PDB file of C-alpha atoms in Angstrom:
ATOM      1  CA  MET Z   1      16.375 -28.903  -4.058  1.00 76.00           C
ATOM      2  CA  ALA Z   2      17.352 -27.819  -0.865  1.00 89.00           C
ATOM      3  CA  ILE Z   3      16.825 -24.222   0.628  1.00 95.00           C
ATOM      4  CA  GLU Z   4      19.300 -22.044   1.109  1.00 96.00           C
ATOM      5  CA  ASN Z   5      19.774 -18.619   3.213  1.00 96.00           C
ATOM      6  CA  GLY Z   6      18.627 -15.508   1.530  1.00 95.00           C
ATOM      7  CA  THR Z   7      15.996 -17.581  -0.494  1.00 97.00           C
ATOM      8  CA  TYR Z   8      12.379 -16.239  -0.592  1.00 97.00           C
ATOM      9  CA  ILE Z   9       9.725 -18.940  -0.114  1.00 98.00           C
ATOM     10  CA  LYS Z  10       6.336 -19.589   0.505  1.00 98.00           C
ATOM     11  CA  LEU Z  11       5.703 -21.204   3.538  1.00 98.00           C
ATOM     12  CA  SER Z  12       2.938 -22.781   5.318  1.00 98.00           C
ATOM     13  CA  TYR Z  13       3.049 -23.288   9.031  1.00 98.00           C
ATOM     14  CA  THR Z  14       0.926 -24.157  12.553  1.00 98.00           C
ATOM     15  CA  GLY Z  15       2.616 -23.067  15.920  1.00 98.00           C
ATOM     16  CA  SER Z  16       1.172 -24.734  19.074  1.00 98.00           C
ATOM     17  CA  VAL Z  17       1.660 -25.073  22.932  1.00 97.00           C
ATOM     18  CA  ASN Z  18       0.833 -28.159  24.459  1.00 95.00           C
ATOM     19  CA  GLY Z  19      -1.207 -29.215  21.021  1.00 95.00           C
ATOM     20  CA  VAL Z  20      -3.232 -26.229  21.019  1.00 97.00           C
ATOM     21  CA  PRO Z  21      -2.545 -23.721  17.792  1.00 98.00           C
ATOM     22  CA  PHE Z  22      -1.883 -20.047  18.506  1.00 97.00           C
ATOM     23  CA  ASP Z  23      -0.632 -19.083  15.101  1.00 96.00           C
ATOM     24  CA  THR Z  24      -1.400 -20.512  11.850  1.00 98.00           C
ATOM     25  CA  THR Z  25      -1.553 -19.835   7.897  1.00 97.00           C
ATOM     26  CA  ASP Z  26      -4.456 -22.029   7.301  1.00 97.00           C
ATOM     27  CA  ALA Z  27      -8.063 -20.484   7.927  1.00 97.00           C
ATOM     28  CA  GLU Z  28      -9.519 -24.143   8.792  1.00 97.00           C
ATOM     29  CA  VAL Z  29      -7.029 -24.817  11.358  1.00 97.00           C
ATOM     30  CA  ALA Z  30      -7.891 -21.061  12.660  1.00 97.00           C
ATOM     31  CA  LYS Z  31     -11.390 -21.546  12.821  1.00 97.00           C
ATOM     32  CA  THR Z  32     -11.188 -24.979  14.727  1.00 96.00           C
ATOM     33  CA  ALA Z  33      -8.731 -23.711  17.164  1.00 96.00           C
ATOM     34  CA  GLY Z  34     -10.766 -20.709  17.868  1.00 96.00           C
ATOM     35  CA  ILE Z  35      -8.307 -18.234  16.909  1.00 96.00           C
ATOM     36  CA  PHE Z  36      -9.818 -17.028  13.646  1.00 96.00           C
ATOM     37  CA  ARG Z  37      -9.628 -13.551  12.717  1.00 94.00           C
ATOM     38  CA  GLU Z  38     -11.958 -12.159   9.923  1.00 91.00           C
ATOM     39  CA  LYS Z  39      -9.444  -9.623   8.926  1.00 86.00           C
ATOM     40  CA  ALA Z  40      -6.369 -11.732   8.675  1.00 89.00           C
ATOM     41  CA  MET Z  41      -4.900 -12.859   5.738  1.00 90.00           C
ATOM     42  CA  TYR Z  42      -4.754 -16.650   5.240  1.00 95.00           C
ATOM     43  CA  GLY Z  43      -2.619 -18.795   2.909  1.00 95.00           C
ATOM     44  CA  PRO Z  44       1.395 -19.341   2.607  1.00 96.00           C
ATOM     45  CA  SER Z  45       3.254 -16.562   3.612  1.00 96.00           C
ATOM     46  CA  ILE Z  46       6.087 -15.079   1.787  1.00 97.00           C
ATOM     47  CA  VAL Z  47       9.594 -14.792   3.813  1.00 97.00           C
ATOM     48  CA  LYS Z  48      13.264 -14.659   3.233  1.00 96.00           C
ATOM     49  CA  VAL Z  49      15.041 -17.720   4.567  1.00 97.00           C
ATOM     50  CA  GLY Z  50      17.699 -16.154   7.803  1.00 96.00           C
ATOM     51  CA  ALA Z  51      16.376 -12.597   7.650  1.00 94.00           C
ATOM     52  CA  GLY Z  52      14.613 -13.095  11.067  1.00 94.00           C
ATOM     53  CA  HIS Z  53      11.107 -13.252   9.506  1.00 94.00           C
ATOM     54  CA  LEU Z  54       9.996 -15.802  11.610  1.00 96.00           C
ATOM     55  CA  LEU Z  55      10.857 -17.066  15.366  1.00 96.00           C
ATOM     56  CA  PRO Z  56      14.918 -17.761  15.677  1.00 96.00           C
ATOM     57  CA  GLY Z  57      13.943 -21.437  15.929  1.00 97.00           C
ATOM     58  CA  VAL Z  58      12.102 -21.686  12.970  1.00 97.00           C
ATOM     59  CA  ASP Z  59      14.073 -19.188  10.721  1.00 97.00           C
ATOM     60  CA  GLN Z  60      17.133 -21.113  11.655  1.00 96.00           C
ATOM     61  CA  ASP Z  61      15.490 -24.523  10.972  1.00 97.00           C
ATOM     62  CA  LEU Z  62      14.573 -23.877   7.217  1.00 97.00           C
ATOM     63  CA  ALA Z  63      18.014 -23.708   5.218  1.00 96.00           C
ATOM     64  CA  GLY Z  64      18.820 -27.227   3.959  1.00 96.00           C
ATOM     65  CA  LYS Z  65      15.315 -28.504   3.922  1.00 97.00           C
ATOM     66  CA  GLU Z  66      13.417 -29.567   0.734  1.00 97.00           C
ATOM     67  CA  ILE Z  67      10.341 -28.265  -1.019  1.00 97.00           C
ATOM     68  CA  GLY Z  68       6.943 -30.071  -0.646  1.00 97.00           C
ATOM     69  CA  LYS Z  69       7.971 -31.836   2.689  1.00 98.00           C
ATOM     70  CA  GLU Z  70       6.553 -31.447   6.076  1.00 98.00           C
ATOM     71  CA  TYR Z  71       8.443 -31.001   9.023  1.00 98.00           C
ATOM     72  CA  THR Z  72       8.015 -30.851  12.377  1.00 98.00           C
ATOM     73  CA  LEU Z  73      10.103 -29.277  15.442  1.00 97.00           C
ATOM     74  CA  VAL Z  74      10.253 -28.074  18.932  1.00 98.00           C
ATOM     75  CA  VAL Z  75      11.612 -24.823  19.408  1.00 98.00           C
ATOM     76  CA  PRO Z  76      13.097 -23.787  22.769  1.00 98.00           C
ATOM     77  CA  ALA Z  77      11.716 -20.781  24.772  1.00 97.00           C
ATOM     78  CA  GLU Z  78      14.849 -19.074  24.317  1.00 97.00           C
ATOM     79  CA  LYS Z  79      14.579 -19.260  20.271  1.00 97.00           C
ATOM     80  CA  ALA Z  80      10.794 -18.726  20.578  1.00 97.00           C
ATOM     81  CA  PHE Z  81       9.378 -16.219  22.533  1.00 97.00           C
ATOM     82  CA  GLY Z  82      11.997 -15.794  25.375  1.00 96.00           C
ATOM     83  CA  GLU Z  83      12.415 -16.569  28.986  1.00 97.00           C
ATOM     84  CA  HIS Z  84       9.874 -15.318  31.441  1.00 97.00           C
ATOM     85  CA  LYS Z  85      11.896 -12.872  33.148  1.00 97.00           C
ATOM     86  CA  LYS Z  86      10.892 -11.527  36.747  1.00 96.00           C
ATOM     87  CA  GLU Z  87      12.002  -7.955  35.603  1.00 96.00           C
ATOM     88  CA  GLU Z  88       9.142  -7.778  33.159  1.00 97.00           C
ATOM     89  CA  LEU Z  89       6.677  -7.711  35.931  1.00 97.00           C
ATOM     90  CA  LYS Z  90       6.278  -3.809  36.992  1.00 97.00           C
ATOM     91  CA  ALA Z  91       4.209  -2.345  39.822  1.00 96.00           C
ATOM     92  CA  ILE Z  92       1.940   0.341  38.083  1.00 96.00           C
ATOM     93  CA  ASP Z  93       0.056   3.106  40.241  1.00 95.00           C
ATOM     94  CA  LYS Z  94      -3.561   3.037  39.759  1.00 93.00           C
ATOM     95  CA  LYS Z  95      -3.708   6.708  38.115  1.00 92.00           C
ATOM     96  CA  ALA Z  96      -1.922   5.607  34.965  1.00 93.00           C
ATOM     97  CA  PHE Z  97      -4.817   3.447  33.938  1.00 94.00           C
ATOM     98  CA  GLU Z  98      -7.812   5.380  32.347  1.00 89.00           C
ATOM     99  CA  LYS Z  99     -10.573   3.100  34.276  1.00 92.00           C
ATOM    100  CA  LYS Z 100      -9.994   0.506  36.850  1.00 93.00           C
ATOM    101  CA  PRO Z 101      -8.286  -2.815  35.469  1.00 94.00           C
ATOM    102  CA  GLU Z 102      -9.558  -6.318  36.073  1.00 94.00           C
ATOM    103  CA  LEU Z 103      -7.230  -9.018  37.065  1.00 94.00           C
ATOM    104  CA  PHE Z 104      -5.950 -11.005  34.027  1.00 95.00           C
ATOM    105  CA  GLU Z 105      -7.065  -8.104  31.720  1.00 96.00           C
ATOM    106  CA  ARG Z 106      -4.588  -6.969  28.984  1.00 95.00           C
ATOM    107  CA  VAL Z 107      -3.399  -3.223  29.280  1.00 96.00           C
ATOM    108  CA  THR Z 108      -1.396  -0.890  27.132  1.00 93.00           C
ATOM    109  CA  ILE Z 109       0.828   1.285  29.081  1.00 93.00           C
ATOM    110  CA  GLU Z 110       3.279   3.880  27.338  1.00 89.00           C
ATOM    111  CA  GLY Z 111       3.066   1.722  24.524  1.00 87.00           C
ATOM    112  CA  ARG Z 112       3.577  -1.590  26.037  1.00 93.00           C
ATOM    113  CA  ASP Z 113       1.067  -4.547  26.228  1.00 94.00           C
ATOM    114  CA  GLY Z 114       0.888  -6.482  29.250  1.00 96.00           C
ATOM    115  CA  VAL Z 115      -1.293  -8.409  31.876  1.00 97.00           C
ATOM    116  CA  VAL Z 116      -2.400  -7.336  34.963  1.00 97.00           C
ATOM    117  CA  VAL Z 117      -1.709 -10.234  37.341  1.00 97.00           C
ATOM    118  CA  ASN Z 118      -2.113  -8.745  40.883  1.00 97.00           C
ATOM    119  CA  LYS Z 119      -2.923  -5.497  43.117  1.00 95.00           C
ATOM    120  CA  VAL Z 120      -0.840  -4.570  45.712  1.00 95.00           C
ATOM    121  CA  GLY Z 121      -2.417  -1.253  47.543  1.00 93.00           C
ATOM    122  CA  SER Z 122      -2.878   1.395  45.210  1.00 93.00           C
ATOM    123  CA  ARG Z 123      -0.595  -0.309  42.578  1.00 96.00           C
ATOM    124  CA  TYR Z 124      -1.551  -3.193  39.834  1.00 97.00           C
ATOM    125  CA  ILE Z 125       1.530  -5.901  39.066  1.00 97.00           C
ATOM    126  CA  VAL Z 126       1.779  -5.786  35.212  1.00 97.00           C
ATOM    127  CA  ASP Z 127       3.334  -8.899  33.286  1.00 98.00           C
ATOM    128  CA  PHE Z 128       4.967  -7.303  30.357  1.00 98.00           C
ATOM    129  CA  ASN Z 129       6.490 -10.430  28.850  1.00 97.00           C
ATOM    130  CA  HIS Z 130       5.009 -12.070  25.874  1.00 96.00           C
ATOM    131  CA  PRO Z 131       2.025 -14.399  26.765  1.00 95.00           C
ATOM    132  CA  LEU Z 132       4.240 -17.414  25.507  1.00 97.00           C
ATOM    133  CA  ALA Z 133       7.263 -16.251  27.345  1.00 97.00           C
ATOM    134  CA  GLY Z 134       9.000 -19.076  29.175  1.00 97.00           C
ATOM    135  CA  GLN Z 135       7.203 -22.106  26.879  1.00 97.00           C
ATOM    136  CA  ASP Z 136       8.648 -24.442  24.258  1.00 98.00           C
ATOM    137  CA  VAL Z 137       6.371 -24.284  20.854  1.00 98.00           C
ATOM    138  CA  ALA Z 138       5.744 -26.628  18.448  1.00 98.00           C
ATOM    139  CA  TYR Z 139       5.896 -25.855  14.905  1.00 98.00           C
ATOM    140  CA  VAL Z 140       4.412 -27.815  11.693  1.00 98.00           C
ATOM    141  CA  TYR Z 141       5.494 -26.168   8.388  1.00 98.00           C
ATOM    142  CA  THR Z 142       6.138 -26.948   4.755  1.00 98.00           C
ATOM    143  CA  ILE Z 143       7.847 -25.043   2.279  1.00 98.00           C
ATOM    144  CA  GLU Z 144       5.424 -24.617  -0.730  1.00 98.00           C
ATOM    145  CA  GLY Z 145       8.009 -23.005  -3.219  1.00 97.00           C
ATOM    146  CA  VAL Z 146      10.303 -20.678  -4.131  1.00 98.00           C
ATOM    147  CA  VAL Z 147       9.959 -17.018  -5.057  1.00 97.00           C
ATOM    148  CA  GLU Z 148      11.542 -15.914  -8.036  1.00 97.00           C
ATOM    149  CA  ASP Z 149       9.797 -12.745  -9.243  1.00 96.00           C
ATOM    150  CA  ASP Z 150      10.924  -9.715  -7.450  1.00 96.00           C
ATOM    151  CA  ALA Z 151       7.833  -7.897  -7.530  1.00 95.00           C
ATOM    152  CA  GLU Z 152       6.062 -10.566  -5.635  1.00 96.00           C
ATOM    153  CA  LYS Z 153       8.681 -10.929  -3.247  1.00 97.00           C
ATOM    154  CA  LEU Z 154       8.278  -7.258  -2.594  1.00 97.00           C
ATOM    155  CA  ALA Z 155       4.454  -7.955  -2.181  1.00 96.00           C
ATOM    156  CA  GLY Z 156       5.030 -10.759   0.000  1.00 95.00           C
ATOM    157  CA  MET Z 157       7.390  -8.361   2.433  1.00 95.00           C
ATOM    158  CA  ILE Z 158       4.669  -5.797   2.292  1.00 94.00           C
ATOM    159  CA  LYS Z 159       2.136  -8.119   3.252  1.00 94.00           C
ATOM    160  CA  LEU Z 160       4.222  -9.627   6.249  1.00 92.00           C
ATOM    161  CA  LEU Z 161       4.952  -6.012   7.641  1.00 91.00           C
ATOM    162  CA  THR Z 162       1.394  -4.585   6.799  1.00 90.00           C
ATOM    163  CA  GLY Z 163      -0.883  -7.702   7.010  1.00 88.00           C
ATOM    164  CA  ARG Z 164      -2.313  -6.178   3.600  1.00 89.00           C
ATOM    165  CA  ASP Z 165      -1.977  -7.063  -0.126  1.00 91.00           C
ATOM    166  CA  MET Z 166      -0.640  -4.214  -2.169  1.00 94.00           C
ATOM    167  CA  LYS Z 167      -0.116  -4.050  -5.669  1.00 94.00           C
ATOM    168  CA  VAL Z 168       3.551  -3.780  -6.790  1.00 96.00           C
ATOM    169  CA  ASP Z 169       4.276  -2.462 -10.346  1.00 95.00           C
ATOM    170  CA  ALA Z 170       7.897  -2.914 -11.376  1.00 90.00           C
ATOM    171  CA  GLY Z 171       7.287  -2.249 -15.225  1.00 87.00           C
ATOM    172  CA  ASP Z 172       9.654   1.260 -14.795  1.00 85.00           C
ATOM    173  CA  LYS Z 173      12.953   0.827 -14.706  1.00 85.00           C
ATOM    174  CA  THR Z 174      13.581   3.974 -12.898  1.00 93.00           C
ATOM    175  CA  PHE Z 175      10.884   3.358 -10.133  1.00 95.00           C
ATOM    176  CA  VAL Z 176       8.680   0.779  -8.532  1.00 95.00           C
ATOM    177  CA  SER Z 177       5.539   1.997  -7.698  1.00 96.00           C
ATOM    178  CA  ILE Z 178       3.357   0.450  -4.787  1.00 96.00           C
ATOM    179  CA  GLU Z 179      -0.701   0.774  -4.626  1.00 94.00           C
ATOM    180  CA  VAL Z 180      -1.545   1.810  -0.638  1.00 92.00           C
ATOM    181  CA  PRO Z 181      -5.077   1.319   0.515  1.00 88.00           C
ATOM    182  CA  ALA Z 182      -6.983   4.831   1.485  1.00 84.00           C
ATOM    183  CA  MET Z 183      -5.788   6.033   5.126  1.00 83.00           C
ATOM    184  CA  MET Z 184      -3.369   3.711   5.668  1.00 84.00           C
ATOM    185  CA  SER Z 185      -1.614   6.107   7.899  1.00 77.00           C
ATOM    186  CA  MET Z 186      -4.721   6.270   9.954  1.00 79.00           C
ATOM    187  CA  TYR Z 187      -5.035   2.527  10.326  1.00 76.00           C
ATOM    188  CA  ASN Z 188      -1.504   1.718  10.760  1.00 77.00           C
ATOM    189  CA  GLN Z 189       0.298   3.931  13.308  1.00 78.00           C
ATOM    190  CA  ASN Z 190       3.998   2.723  12.200  1.00 85.00           C
ATOM    191  CA  TRP Z 191       3.246   3.246   8.394  1.00 88.00           C
ATOM    192  CA  LEU Z 192       6.232   5.847   8.102  1.00 88.00           C
ATOM    193  CA  MET Z 193       8.731   3.537   9.346  1.00 92.00           C
ATOM    194  CA  THR Z 194       7.049   0.711   7.314  1.00 92.00           C
ATOM    195  CA  GLN Z 195       7.316   3.045   4.302  1.00 94.00           C
ATOM    196  CA  TYR Z 196      10.938   3.401   4.543  1.00 95.00           C
ATOM    197  CA  MET Z 197      11.548  -0.540   5.391  1.00 94.00           C
ATOM    198  CA  VAL Z 198       9.535  -1.322   2.006  1.00 95.00           C
ATOM    199  CA  SER Z 199      11.894   1.166   0.216  1.00 96.00           C
ATOM    200  CA  GLN Z 200      14.931  -0.399   1.350  1.00 96.00           C
ATOM    201  CA  GLU Z 201      13.763  -3.883   0.528  1.00 95.00           C
ATOM    202  CA  ALA Z 202      12.714  -2.618  -2.840  1.00 96.00           C
ATOM    203  CA  PHE Z 203      16.399  -1.048  -3.577  1.00 96.00           C
ATOM    204  CA  ALA Z 204      17.700  -4.067  -2.550  1.00 94.00           C
ATOM    205  CA  LEU Z 205      15.577  -6.013  -4.962  1.00 95.00           C
ATOM    206  CA  PHE Z 206      15.708  -3.756  -7.891  1.00 95.00           C
ATOM    207  CA  THR Z 207      19.132  -2.542  -7.932  1.00 93.00           C
ATOM    208  CA  GLU Z 208      18.766  -0.257 -10.976  1.00 93.00           C
ATOM    209  CA  ILE Z 209      15.653   1.595  -9.537  1.00 94.00           C
ATOM    210  CA  GLU Z 210      16.252   5.361  -8.587  1.00 95.00           C
ATOM    211  CA  ASN Z 211      12.838   5.869  -6.384  1.00 96.00           C
ATOM    212  CA  VAL Z 212      10.306   3.945  -4.878  1.00 96.00           C
ATOM    213  CA  LYS Z 213       6.638   5.471  -5.235  1.00 96.00           C
ATOM    214  CA  PHE Z 214       3.859   5.037  -3.171  1.00 95.00           C
ATOM    215  CA  VAL Z 215       0.478   5.746  -4.385  1.00 94.00           C
ATOM    216  CA  GLU Z 216      -2.515   6.116  -2.269  1.00 89.00           C
ATOM    217  CA  SER Z 217      -5.737   6.713  -4.133  1.00 83.00           C
ATOM    218  CA  PHE Z 218      -9.079   8.033  -2.411  1.00 83.00           C
ATOM    219  CA  PRO Z 219     -12.211   7.557  -4.350  1.00 80.00           C
ATOM    220  CA  ARG Z 220     -14.954   9.939  -4.446  1.00 83.00           C
ATOM    221  CA  PRO Z 221     -17.509   9.280  -2.030  1.00 80.00           C
ATOM    222  CA  ASN Z 222     -21.110   8.186  -3.171  1.00 76.00           C
ATOM    223  CA  TYR Z 223     -22.988  11.133  -1.515  1.00 65.00           C
ATOM    224  CA  LYS Z 224     -26.445  12.096  -2.780  1.00 63.00           C
ATOM    225  CA  THR Z 225     -27.696  15.488  -3.101  1.00 59.00           C
ATOM    226  CA  GLU Z 226     -31.167  16.461  -1.477  1.00 60.00           C
ATOM    227  CA  GLU Z 227     -33.085  16.380  -4.820  1.00 61.00           C
ATOM    228  CA  GLU Z 228     -31.612  12.838  -5.030  1.00 60.00           C
ATOM    229  CA  THR Z 229     -32.607  11.400  -1.913  1.00 59.00           C
ATOM    230  CA  ALA Z 230     -36.134  13.301  -1.969  1.00 57.00           C
ATOM    231  CA  PRO Z 231     -38.004  11.119  -4.662  1.00 60.00           C
ATOM    232  CA  ALA Z 232     -36.795   7.717  -3.001  1.00 56.00           C
ATOM    233  CA  GLU Z 233     -38.128   8.939   0.586  1.00 55.00           C
ATOM    234  CA  GLU Z 234     -41.549  10.252  -1.053  1.00 57.00           C
ATOM    235  CA  GLN Z 235     -41.711   6.785  -2.744  1.00 57.00           C
ATOM    236  CA  ALA Z 236     -40.809   4.858   0.571  1.00 55.00           C
ATOM    237  CA  ALA Z 237     -43.517   7.200   2.442  1.00 56.00           C
ATOM    238  CA  GLU Z 238     -46.326   6.107   0.086  1.00 56.00           C
TER     239      GLU Z 238
END
């Protein structure tokens, strides 16, 4: 079965530059490469082919491929993280920094991430290009399978957008319910926009529903009263 644009698939992949992985769905590869993140969710990603969920060069390569086969490709810079642009090197006055930055330190200026690459007088030169801009990247990937269930598709899109697993309940024909982790808006500053994007995806998948409900639950804190803690403290003192 050849994959077509618009198909939801489960994709395993590893991206590398000069043989050094920088992104992967495989936890063991991440550990070996020294890029493992404790809070990251490893395993195949659910993506929609042709929807721009991946680098352009990878996304465009998926159509026509077979399930279960391993593919290798080299993505040129312009279809990966873009060319390195001189105009993205900005001179920033030292007053814009909360503390004196070090050379090659990553900084955030007005919501943009960059790297301090030089200092000229009272100004620091910050490179706002992507760290891999201007470089060709290699990818090894396998299409593990096709996703048919609409609730699983939506859950996959949510994970892609937030990096979190959320339960999707599509049992009611009039609405879809999504269980949201407590305090999500505090952990994700873009959560309001993400909610809109998720809801539009839900309406596209479930054409008969009228509403998308985001259910956020707050468990009762396990606080102990003074009466409850006193006996334990007395026993410990003995």
